Tab-separated table of C-alpha atoms and ligand atoms in Angstrom:
chain	number	residue	atom	x	y	z
K	50	MET	CA	42.733	163.774	313.554
K	51	ILE	CA	43.424	166.972	311.599
K	52	LYS	CA	40.448	168.981	310.380
K	53	TYR	CA	39.941	167.908	306.754
K	54	LEU	CA	37.329	168.614	304.127
K	55	GLY	CA	35.578	165.409	303.098
K	56	SER	CA	37.087	163.431	305.920
K	57	LYS	CA	34.950	160.343	306.365
K	58	ARG	CA	34.289	160.624	310.094
K	59	THR	CA	30.550	159.997	309.821
K	60	LEU	CA	30.923	157.389	307.105
K	61	VAL	CA	33.478	155.260	308.860
K	62	PRO	CA	31.035	152.914	310.655
K	63	ARG	CA	29.268	152.266	307.337
K	64	LEU	CA	32.476	151.661	305.452
K	65	VAL	CA	33.712	149.304	308.120
K	66	ALA	CA	30.367	147.459	308.106
K	67	LEU	CA	30.635	147.083	304.323
K	68	ALA	CA	34.222	145.859	304.454
K	69	ASP	CA	33.230	143.408	307.206
K	70	ALA	CA	30.343	142.189	305.079
K	71	VAL	CA	32.647	141.693	302.081
K	72	ARG	CA	35.000	139.742	304.336
K	73	GLU	CA	32.188	137.537	305.663
K	74	GLN	CA	30.809	136.968	302.180
K	75	SER	CA	34.066	136.395	300.331
K	76	GLY	CA	36.949	136.013	302.806
K	77	ALA	CA	38.418	139.392	301.834
K	78	HIS	CA	41.468	140.458	303.817
K	79	THR	CA	43.386	143.109	301.868
K	80	VAL	CA	42.184	146.693	301.331
K	81	ALA	CA	43.643	149.667	299.466
K	82	ASP	CA	42.441	153.153	300.463
K	83	VAL	CA	43.484	154.902	297.276
K	84	PHE	CA	42.711	158.546	298.263
K	85	THR	CA	43.452	158.184	301.948
K	86	GLY	CA	43.697	161.886	303.045
K	87	THR	CA	43.656	161.882	306.849
K	88	THR	CA	43.885	158.040	306.749
K	89	ARG	CA	40.769	157.906	308.930
K	90	VAL	CA	39.207	155.090	306.908
K	91	ALA	CA	42.480	153.205	306.522
K	92	GLN	CA	42.993	153.414	310.292
K	93	ALA	CA	39.539	152.026	311.029
K	94	LEU	CA	40.126	149.129	308.627
K	95	LYS	CA	43.551	148.391	310.090
K	96	ARG	CA	42.010	148.343	313.579
K	97	ARG	CA	39.460	145.888	312.237
K	98	GLY	CA	42.233	143.489	311.210
K	99	PHE	CA	42.443	144.164	307.458
K	100	ALA	CA	45.834	144.308	305.735
K	101	VAL	CA	45.779	147.926	304.593
K	102	THR	CA	47.507	149.871	301.830
K	103	ALA	CA	47.105	153.668	302.017
K	104	ASN	CA	47.829	156.050	299.164
K	105	ASP	CA	47.451	159.775	298.473
K	106	LEU	CA	49.267	162.427	296.456
K	107	ALA	CA	49.888	164.716	299.415
K	108	SER	CA	53.115	164.654	301.431
K	109	TYR	CA	51.224	165.289	304.679
K	110	SER	CA	48.984	162.327	303.935
K	111	GLU	CA	52.014	160.099	303.343
K	112	VAL	CA	53.311	161.172	306.750
K	113	LEU	CA	49.970	160.407	308.442
K	114	ALA	CA	49.781	157.054	306.662
K	115	THR	CA	53.333	156.110	307.635
K	116	CYS	CA	52.488	156.946	311.248
K	117	TYR	CA	49.119	155.204	311.471
K	118	ILE	CA	49.320	152.470	308.839
K	119	ALA	CA	52.991	151.516	308.387
K	120	MET	CA	54.141	151.974	311.995
K	121	ASP	CA	53.504	149.039	314.314
K	122	GLY	CA	52.021	150.502	317.485
K	123	ASN	CA	52.959	147.305	319.323
K	124	ASP	CA	56.668	147.974	318.849
K	125	ALA	CA	57.247	149.055	322.438
K	126	SER	CA	60.921	150.028	322.135
K	127	ALA	CA	60.251	152.134	319.026
K	128	VAL	CA	57.333	153.830	320.797
K	129	ARG	CA	59.508	154.576	323.860
K	130	ALA	CA	62.214	156.131	321.667
K	131	ILE	CA	59.616	158.319	319.966
K	132	ALA	CA	58.115	159.381	323.309
K	133	ASP	CA	61.563	160.565	324.469
K	134	LYS	CA	62.061	162.519	321.257
K	135	LEU	CA	58.628	164.118	321.531
K	136	GLN	CA	59.515	165.269	325.024
K	137	TYR	CA	62.799	166.725	323.786
K	138	LEU	CA	61.172	168.506	320.828
K	139	ASP	CA	58.300	169.829	322.932
K	140	ALA	CA	60.757	171.482	325.335
K	141	LEU	CA	62.671	173.395	322.643
K	142	PRO	CA	62.507	177.186	322.922
K	143	GLY	CA	60.758	178.847	319.983
K	144	ARG	CA	62.688	180.554	317.202
K	145	ASP	CA	61.662	182.757	314.284
K	146	GLY	CA	61.610	181.001	310.942
K	147	TYR	CA	59.552	180.481	307.791
K	148	VAL	CA	56.374	179.408	309.601
K	149	THR	CA	56.425	182.373	311.987
K	150	ARG	CA	57.076	184.848	309.193
K	151	THR	CA	54.765	183.405	306.545
K	152	PHE	CA	51.911	181.802	308.469
K	153	CYS	CA	51.805	183.964	311.621
K	154	GLU	CA	52.862	187.466	310.490
K	155	GLU	CA	52.090	187.697	306.757
K	156	ALA	CA	49.054	185.440	307.387
K	157	ARG	CA	47.438	184.516	310.706
K	158	TYR	CA	47.039	180.733	310.848
K	159	PHE	CA	48.785	180.447	314.222
K	160	GLN	CA	49.710	182.891	316.948
K	161	PRO	CA	53.388	183.864	316.553
K	162	PHE	CA	54.357	182.273	319.887
K	163	ASN	CA	53.110	178.927	318.550
K	164	GLY	CA	54.599	179.594	315.099
K	165	ARG	CA	58.033	180.011	316.691
K	166	ARG	CA	57.604	176.630	318.392
K	167	ILE	CA	56.584	174.999	315.100
K	168	ASP	CA	59.718	176.463	313.495
K	169	ALA	CA	62.004	175.275	316.280
K	170	ILE	CA	60.500	171.771	316.357
K	171	ARG	CA	60.473	171.382	312.575
K	172	ASP	CA	64.086	172.592	312.264
K	173	ALA	CA	65.235	170.011	314.823
K	174	LEU	CA	62.944	167.131	313.838
K	175	ASP	CA	64.825	165.579	310.907
K	176	GLY	CA	68.039	165.643	312.944
K	177	VAL	CA	66.597	163.625	315.831
K	178	ALA	CA	64.417	161.207	313.840
K	179	GLU	CA	65.925	157.824	313.055
K	180	GLY	CA	64.372	156.549	309.866
K	181	ALA	CA	61.281	157.456	307.874
K	182	THR	CA	58.756	155.861	310.247
K	183	GLU	CA	60.011	157.652	313.346
K	184	ARG	CA	60.150	160.913	311.402
K	185	ALA	CA	56.541	160.393	310.281
K	186	VAL	CA	55.291	159.810	313.828
K	187	LEU	CA	57.095	162.938	315.076
K	188	LEU	CA	55.749	164.969	312.143
K	189	THR	CA	52.229	163.651	312.727
K	190	ALA	CA	52.467	164.750	316.357
K	191	LEU	CA	53.526	168.207	315.123
K	192	LEU	CA	50.667	168.463	312.579
K	193	LEU	CA	48.095	167.368	315.154
K	194	ALA	CA	49.474	169.800	317.729
K	195	ALA	CA	49.460	172.686	315.236
K	196	ASP	CA	45.923	171.797	314.113
K	197	ARG	CA	44.690	171.993	317.715
K	198	VAL	CA	45.853	175.632	318.015
K	199	ASP	CA	45.160	176.938	314.502
K	200	SER	CA	42.894	179.859	313.660
K	201	THR	CA	40.995	178.559	310.625
K	202	THR	CA	37.649	176.943	309.934
K	203	GLY	CA	39.495	173.834	308.783
K	204	LEU	CA	40.634	175.010	305.361
K	205	GLN	CA	43.887	176.847	304.670
K	206	MET	CA	42.467	179.108	301.965
K	207	ALA	CA	41.854	181.710	304.637
K	208	TYR	CA	42.136	182.292	308.368
K	209	LEU	CA	39.740	183.815	310.852
K	210	LYS	CA	39.521	187.592	311.137
K	211	GLY	CA	39.922	187.456	314.910
K	212	TRP	CA	42.033	184.807	316.645
K	213	ALA	CA	40.167	181.550	317.338
K	214	PRO	CA	39.935	180.882	321.105
K	215	ARG	CA	41.988	177.674	320.712
K	216	SER	CA	44.857	179.595	319.101
K	217	HIS	CA	45.699	181.211	322.480
K	218	GLN	CA	46.645	177.838	323.930
K	219	THR	CA	50.258	176.776	323.959
K	220	MET	CA	50.878	174.091	321.379
K	221	GLN	CA	51.722	170.717	322.879
K	222	LEU	CA	53.128	167.611	321.215
K	223	ARG	CA	51.377	164.353	322.094
K	224	MET	CA	51.957	160.789	321.009
K	225	PRO	CA	49.543	159.917	318.163
K	226	GLU	CA	47.242	156.958	318.820
K	227	LEU	CA	49.304	154.304	317.094
K	228	ILE	CA	47.738	151.082	315.840
K	229	ALA	CA	49.097	147.556	316.247
K	230	GLY	CA	50.358	145.883	313.071
K	231	THR	CA	51.839	147.205	309.889
K	232	GLY	CA	50.573	148.226	306.474
K	233	THR	CA	51.808	149.647	303.202
K	234	VAL	CA	52.010	153.307	302.169
K	235	PHE	CA	52.354	154.984	298.791
K	236	ARG	CA	52.425	158.588	297.640
K	237	GLU	CA	51.336	158.190	294.040
K	238	ASP	CA	48.806	159.468	291.608
K	239	ALA	CA	45.950	156.984	292.060
K	240	ASN	CA	45.977	156.113	288.355
K	241	VAL	CA	49.709	155.424	288.405
K	242	LEU	CA	49.313	153.354	291.559
K	243	ALA	CA	46.643	151.213	289.893
K	244	ALA	CA	49.237	149.906	287.446
K	245	GLN	CA	51.708	148.974	290.207
K	246	LEU	CA	49.496	147.757	293.014
K	247	ALA	CA	49.585	144.079	293.943
K	248	PRO	CA	46.042	142.653	293.706
K	249	VAL	CA	43.807	143.495	296.671
K	250	ASP	CA	40.404	142.205	297.720
K	251	ILE	CA	38.855	145.651	298.220
K	252	ALA	CA	39.704	149.111	296.869
K	253	TYR	CA	38.092	152.108	298.543
K	254	LEU	CA	37.792	155.170	296.297
K	255	ASP	CA	37.087	158.618	297.706
K	256	PRO	CA	38.442	161.049	295.109
K	257	PRO	CA	38.067	164.834	295.329
K	258	TYR	CA	34.680	165.629	293.883
K	259	ASN	CA	35.030	169.206	292.665
K	260	GLN	CA	37.534	171.893	291.639
K	261	HIS	CA	38.846	172.539	295.147
K	262	SER	CA	42.371	171.232	295.343
K	263	TYR	CA	43.460	169.517	298.536
K	264	PHE	CA	47.050	170.559	297.810
K	265	SER	CA	45.953	174.226	298.021
K	266	ASN	CA	43.458	173.776	300.833
K	267	TYR	CA	46.089	172.175	303.056
K	268	HIS	CA	49.207	173.969	301.816
K	269	VAL	CA	50.367	174.761	305.369
K	270	TRP	CA	50.594	171.035	306.229
K	271	GLU	CA	52.361	170.378	302.917
K	272	THR	CA	54.940	173.090	303.679
K	273	ILE	CA	55.523	171.997	307.274
K	274	VAL	CA	56.112	168.430	306.111
K	275	ARG	CA	58.315	169.348	303.138
K	276	HIS	CA	60.209	171.977	305.149
K	277	ASP	CA	61.158	173.664	301.904
K	278	ALA	CA	60.350	177.343	302.573
K	279	PRO	CA	58.694	177.987	299.198
K	280	GLU	CA	57.852	181.355	297.725
K	281	SER	CA	54.276	182.193	298.748
K	282	TYR	CA	51.506	184.408	297.402
K	283	GLY	CA	48.225	186.112	298.241
K	284	VAL	CA	46.496	186.718	301.548
K	285	ALA	CA	46.567	182.973	302.288
K	286	ARG	CA	50.353	182.825	301.604
K	287	LYS	CA	49.982	179.655	299.547
K	288	ARG	CA	52.974	177.830	298.147
K	289	VAL	CA	53.703	179.110	294.669
K	290	ASP	CA	53.374	175.566	293.286
K	291	CYS	CA	49.677	175.575	294.303
K	292	ARG	CA	49.224	177.415	291.015
K	293	THR	CA	50.562	174.511	288.979
K	294	THR	CA	49.845	171.392	291.054
K	295	LYS	CA	46.484	170.101	289.859
K	296	SER	CA	44.858	166.728	290.209
K	297	ALA	CA	42.848	165.454	287.235
K	298	TYR	CA	40.041	164.864	289.756
K	299	ASN	CA	39.777	168.628	290.313
K	300	VAL	CA	39.162	169.356	286.619
K	301	ARG	CA	35.634	168.709	285.369
K	302	ALA	CA	36.808	167.895	281.842
K	303	ARG	CA	39.321	165.299	283.061
K	304	ALA	CA	37.807	163.842	286.212
K	305	TRP	CA	35.438	161.287	284.674
K	306	THR	CA	38.054	159.852	282.300
K	307	ALA	CA	40.542	159.575	285.161
K	308	PHE	CA	37.973	157.906	287.402
K	309	SER	CA	36.766	155.429	284.760
K	310	GLU	CA	40.332	154.446	283.906
K	311	LEU	CA	41.076	154.010	287.594
K	312	VAL	CA	38.070	151.784	288.226
K	313	ARG	CA	38.900	149.656	285.193
K	314	SER	CA	42.579	149.283	285.976
K	315	LEU	CA	42.619	148.742	289.749
K	316	PRO	CA	43.425	145.119	290.551
K	317	ALA	CA	40.602	144.797	293.110
K	318	ARG	CA	37.841	142.190	293.300
K	319	TYR	CA	35.555	144.661	295.080
K	320	CYS	CA	35.301	148.419	294.773
K	321	LEU	CA	33.778	150.628	297.465
K	322	VAL	CA	33.143	154.146	296.172
K	323	SER	CA	32.112	157.271	298.068
K	324	PHE	CA	29.751	159.392	296.049
K	325	SER	CA	28.136	162.780	296.634
K	326	ASN	CA	25.561	164.121	294.223
K	327	GLU	CA	27.091	167.588	294.702
K	328	GLY	CA	30.208	166.628	292.736
K	329	TYR	CA	31.206	166.182	289.091
K	330	PHE	CA	29.963	162.600	288.687
K	331	HIS	CA	26.439	161.309	288.083
K	332	TYR	CA	24.852	158.477	289.992
K	333	ASP	CA	23.785	156.551	286.879
K	334	ASP	CA	27.193	156.900	285.225
K	335	ILE	CA	28.905	155.448	288.288
K	336	VAL	CA	26.476	152.527	288.381
K	337	SER	CA	27.097	151.738	284.685
K	338	LEU	CA	30.849	152.058	285.065
K	339	LEU	CA	31.000	149.801	288.125
K	340	ALA	CA	28.630	147.290	286.555
K	341	SER	CA	30.831	147.049	283.480
K	342	SER	CA	34.034	146.648	285.503
K	343	HIS	CA	32.882	144.590	288.512
K	344	GLY	CA	29.493	143.055	287.695
K	345	GLU	CA	26.972	143.510	290.479
K	346	VAL	CA	26.541	146.989	292.016
K	347	ALA	CA	24.594	148.082	295.097
K	348	ALA	CA	24.324	151.452	296.823
K	349	MET	CA	24.034	152.246	300.502
K	350	PRO	CA	22.720	155.716	301.324
K	351	VAL	CA	24.941	157.259	303.959
K	352	ALA	CA	23.916	160.837	304.585
K	353	PHE	CA	20.324	161.738	305.056
K	354	ARG	CA	19.646	165.418	304.859
K	355	ARG	CA	16.089	166.353	305.453
K	356	TYR	CA	14.539	168.946	303.219
K	357	VAL	CA	14.628	172.379	304.844
K	358	GLY	CA	10.904	171.896	305.470
K	359	ALA	CA	11.720	168.876	307.556
K	360	LYS	CA	14.137	170.764	309.736
K	361	ILE	CA	11.654	173.506	310.578
K	362	GLY	CA	8.461	171.457	310.133
K	363	ILE	CA	5.898	172.251	307.429
K	364	HIS	CA	4.109	175.476	308.099
K	365	ASN	CA	1.216	177.242	306.398
K	366	ARG	CA	1.290	180.906	305.401
K	367	ARG	CA	0.182	181.963	308.839
K	368	GLY	CA	3.159	180.182	310.377
K	369	GLU	CA	1.040	177.339	311.804
K	370	LYS	CA	2.458	173.842	311.717
K	371	VAL	CA	0.374	171.795	309.311
K	372	GLY	CA	2.093	168.482	308.970
K	373	THR	CA	5.073	166.293	309.359
K	374	VAL	CA	7.610	165.437	306.714
K	375	SER	CA	8.060	161.900	305.578
K	376	HIS	CA	10.673	162.043	302.851
K	377	LEU	CA	14.383	162.583	303.037
K	378	THR	CA	16.957	163.482	300.466
K	379	ASN	CA	19.956	161.278	300.002
K	380	ARG	CA	23.042	163.164	299.009
K	381	GLU	CA	25.774	160.685	299.687
K	382	PHE	CA	26.092	157.026	298.873
K	383	LEU	CA	28.553	154.237	299.214
K	384	PHE	CA	28.635	152.013	296.180
K	385	VAL	CA	29.724	148.416	296.440
K	386	ALA	CA	30.716	146.672	293.244
K	387	GLY	CA	31.653	143.023	292.968
K	388	PRO	CA	30.165	139.537	293.382
K	389	GLU	CA	26.948	139.526	295.443
K	390	ALA	CA	27.113	143.287	296.102
K	391	GLY	CA	23.393	143.412	296.948
K	392	ALA	CA	23.711	140.707	299.599
K	393	ILE	CA	26.772	142.503	301.009
K	394	VAL	CA	24.891	145.777	301.461
K	395	GLU	CA	21.996	143.929	303.132
K	396	ARG	CA	24.377	142.160	305.473
K	397	ALA	CA	26.133	145.464	306.316
K	398	GLU	CA	22.814	147.197	306.968
K	399	ARG	CA	21.713	144.385	309.281
K	400	GLY	CA	24.981	144.722	311.186
K	401	LEU	CA	24.554	148.496	311.484
K	402	ARG	CA	20.951	148.184	312.663
K	403	ALA	CA	22.078	145.764	315.348
K	404	GLU	CA	24.740	148.241	316.484
K	405	GLU	CA	22.640	151.419	316.255
K	406	PRO	CA	18.959	150.462	316.512
K	407	ASN	CA	17.825	154.119	316.462
K	408	ALA	CA	19.597	155.039	313.227
K	409	PRO	CA	17.333	156.557	310.523
X	237	SAM	C1	37.930	163.420	299.556
X	237	SAM	S1	39.609	163.422	300.017
X	237	SAM	C2	39.787	161.888	300.842
X	237	SAM	C3	39.391	161.973	302.295
X	237	SAM	C4	39.673	160.700	303.055
X	237	SAM	N1	38.777	159.619	302.674
X	237	SAM	C5	39.555	160.968	304.548
X	237	SAM	O1	38.668	160.409	305.223
X	237	SAM	O2	40.367	161.746	305.048
X	237	SAM	C6	40.449	163.177	298.508
X	237	SAM	C7	41.953	162.948	298.632
X	237	SAM	O3	42.462	162.642	297.333
X	237	SAM	C8	43.792	163.134	297.231
X	237	SAM	N2	44.096	163.195	295.784
X	237	SAM	C9	43.727	164.126	294.876
X	237	SAM	N3	44.094	163.760	293.642
X	237	SAM	C10	44.714	162.565	293.760
X	237	SAM	C11	45.310	161.657	292.810
X	237	SAM	N4	45.321	161.925	291.513
X	237	SAM	N5	45.853	160.525	293.290
X	237	SAM	C12	45.863	160.243	294.613
X	237	SAM	N6	45.308	161.057	295.548
X	237	SAM	C13	44.736	162.196	295.115
X	237	SAM	C14	43.766	164.447	297.984
X	237	SAM	O4	45.053	164.800	298.435
X	237	SAM	C15	42.771	164.138	299.125
X	237	SAM	O5	43.449	163.754	300.289
């Protein structure tokens, strides 16, 4: 999985437990992950047997979704053909190109010897790929391989001053972990998608929650996928269209209107919403919105961050430990909206407790 801000690695078990609980309560089967990003959540739901639709604005996300959600990992002959092509691409000698020049010399995201390999593989990839799905699996393998040898902290707004230890390794293409079955993929503005989407049982909403644009933060992936050699600017060598490509969800004055319209227009019986109290939206506003669109609303706390005092213990002025801390701060929640939402959260929490008895 590529390094990605806001990727729902830690939330996935909770989201899956909630989706399972909705299924047990209401027979739900179809899910749309409307801001799918890395597709981590969509993948987990597909593995769990849901019929999944994955959507995001980013080209790299469409590629990941086509690989993990649309591609049928059980299609043995297709997988064999891809394996052969990966072997061929991985053996290509490196050659100087846009990635080497822009991302390894003008900037330092990858060591030039790996940059040359990215250039050679990307230049050859469209020529060897048969069809959009095969191309997406090959591109996913390239993104994952490049991510394993990059020299960033996980954002492409900057790169490390000194080379990251992993960047010295030779990049290697590997087959992504494909999933059995197929699903549906879109690359649409979420609000446009809402008007076109066939009705689903569950919609999962995880929009950007502040001004930081994913398009800018992951511009290197966007450029490798598009293969369009754009003009670039600044120390980070961002694509020039980072200046003009803005999501409504990254603009405080527009985000709430966009989100409320989305919630009201999505054809979904249930809505699952990721919420952080560090973003633009307010807890109470989300509850009112979801209550007006879907009826019952319940919240599951998902990230417990202890107060700083709890991390270091409570100490008196002389530095002596004087007590233990009992309260926790909740910063992140998963909202469930739809019939019997409260019972669904209880059912999901029971399931989680059975699976991880030592959870907080
Ligand atoms: C918080 S991230 C989602 C992370 C995802 N749940 C994961 O686990 O990887 C938000 C995503 O919304 C996408 N996005 C931003 N504006 C969008 C819009 N208007 N429509 C659809 N996707 C959008 C971004 O590209 C980004 O991938």
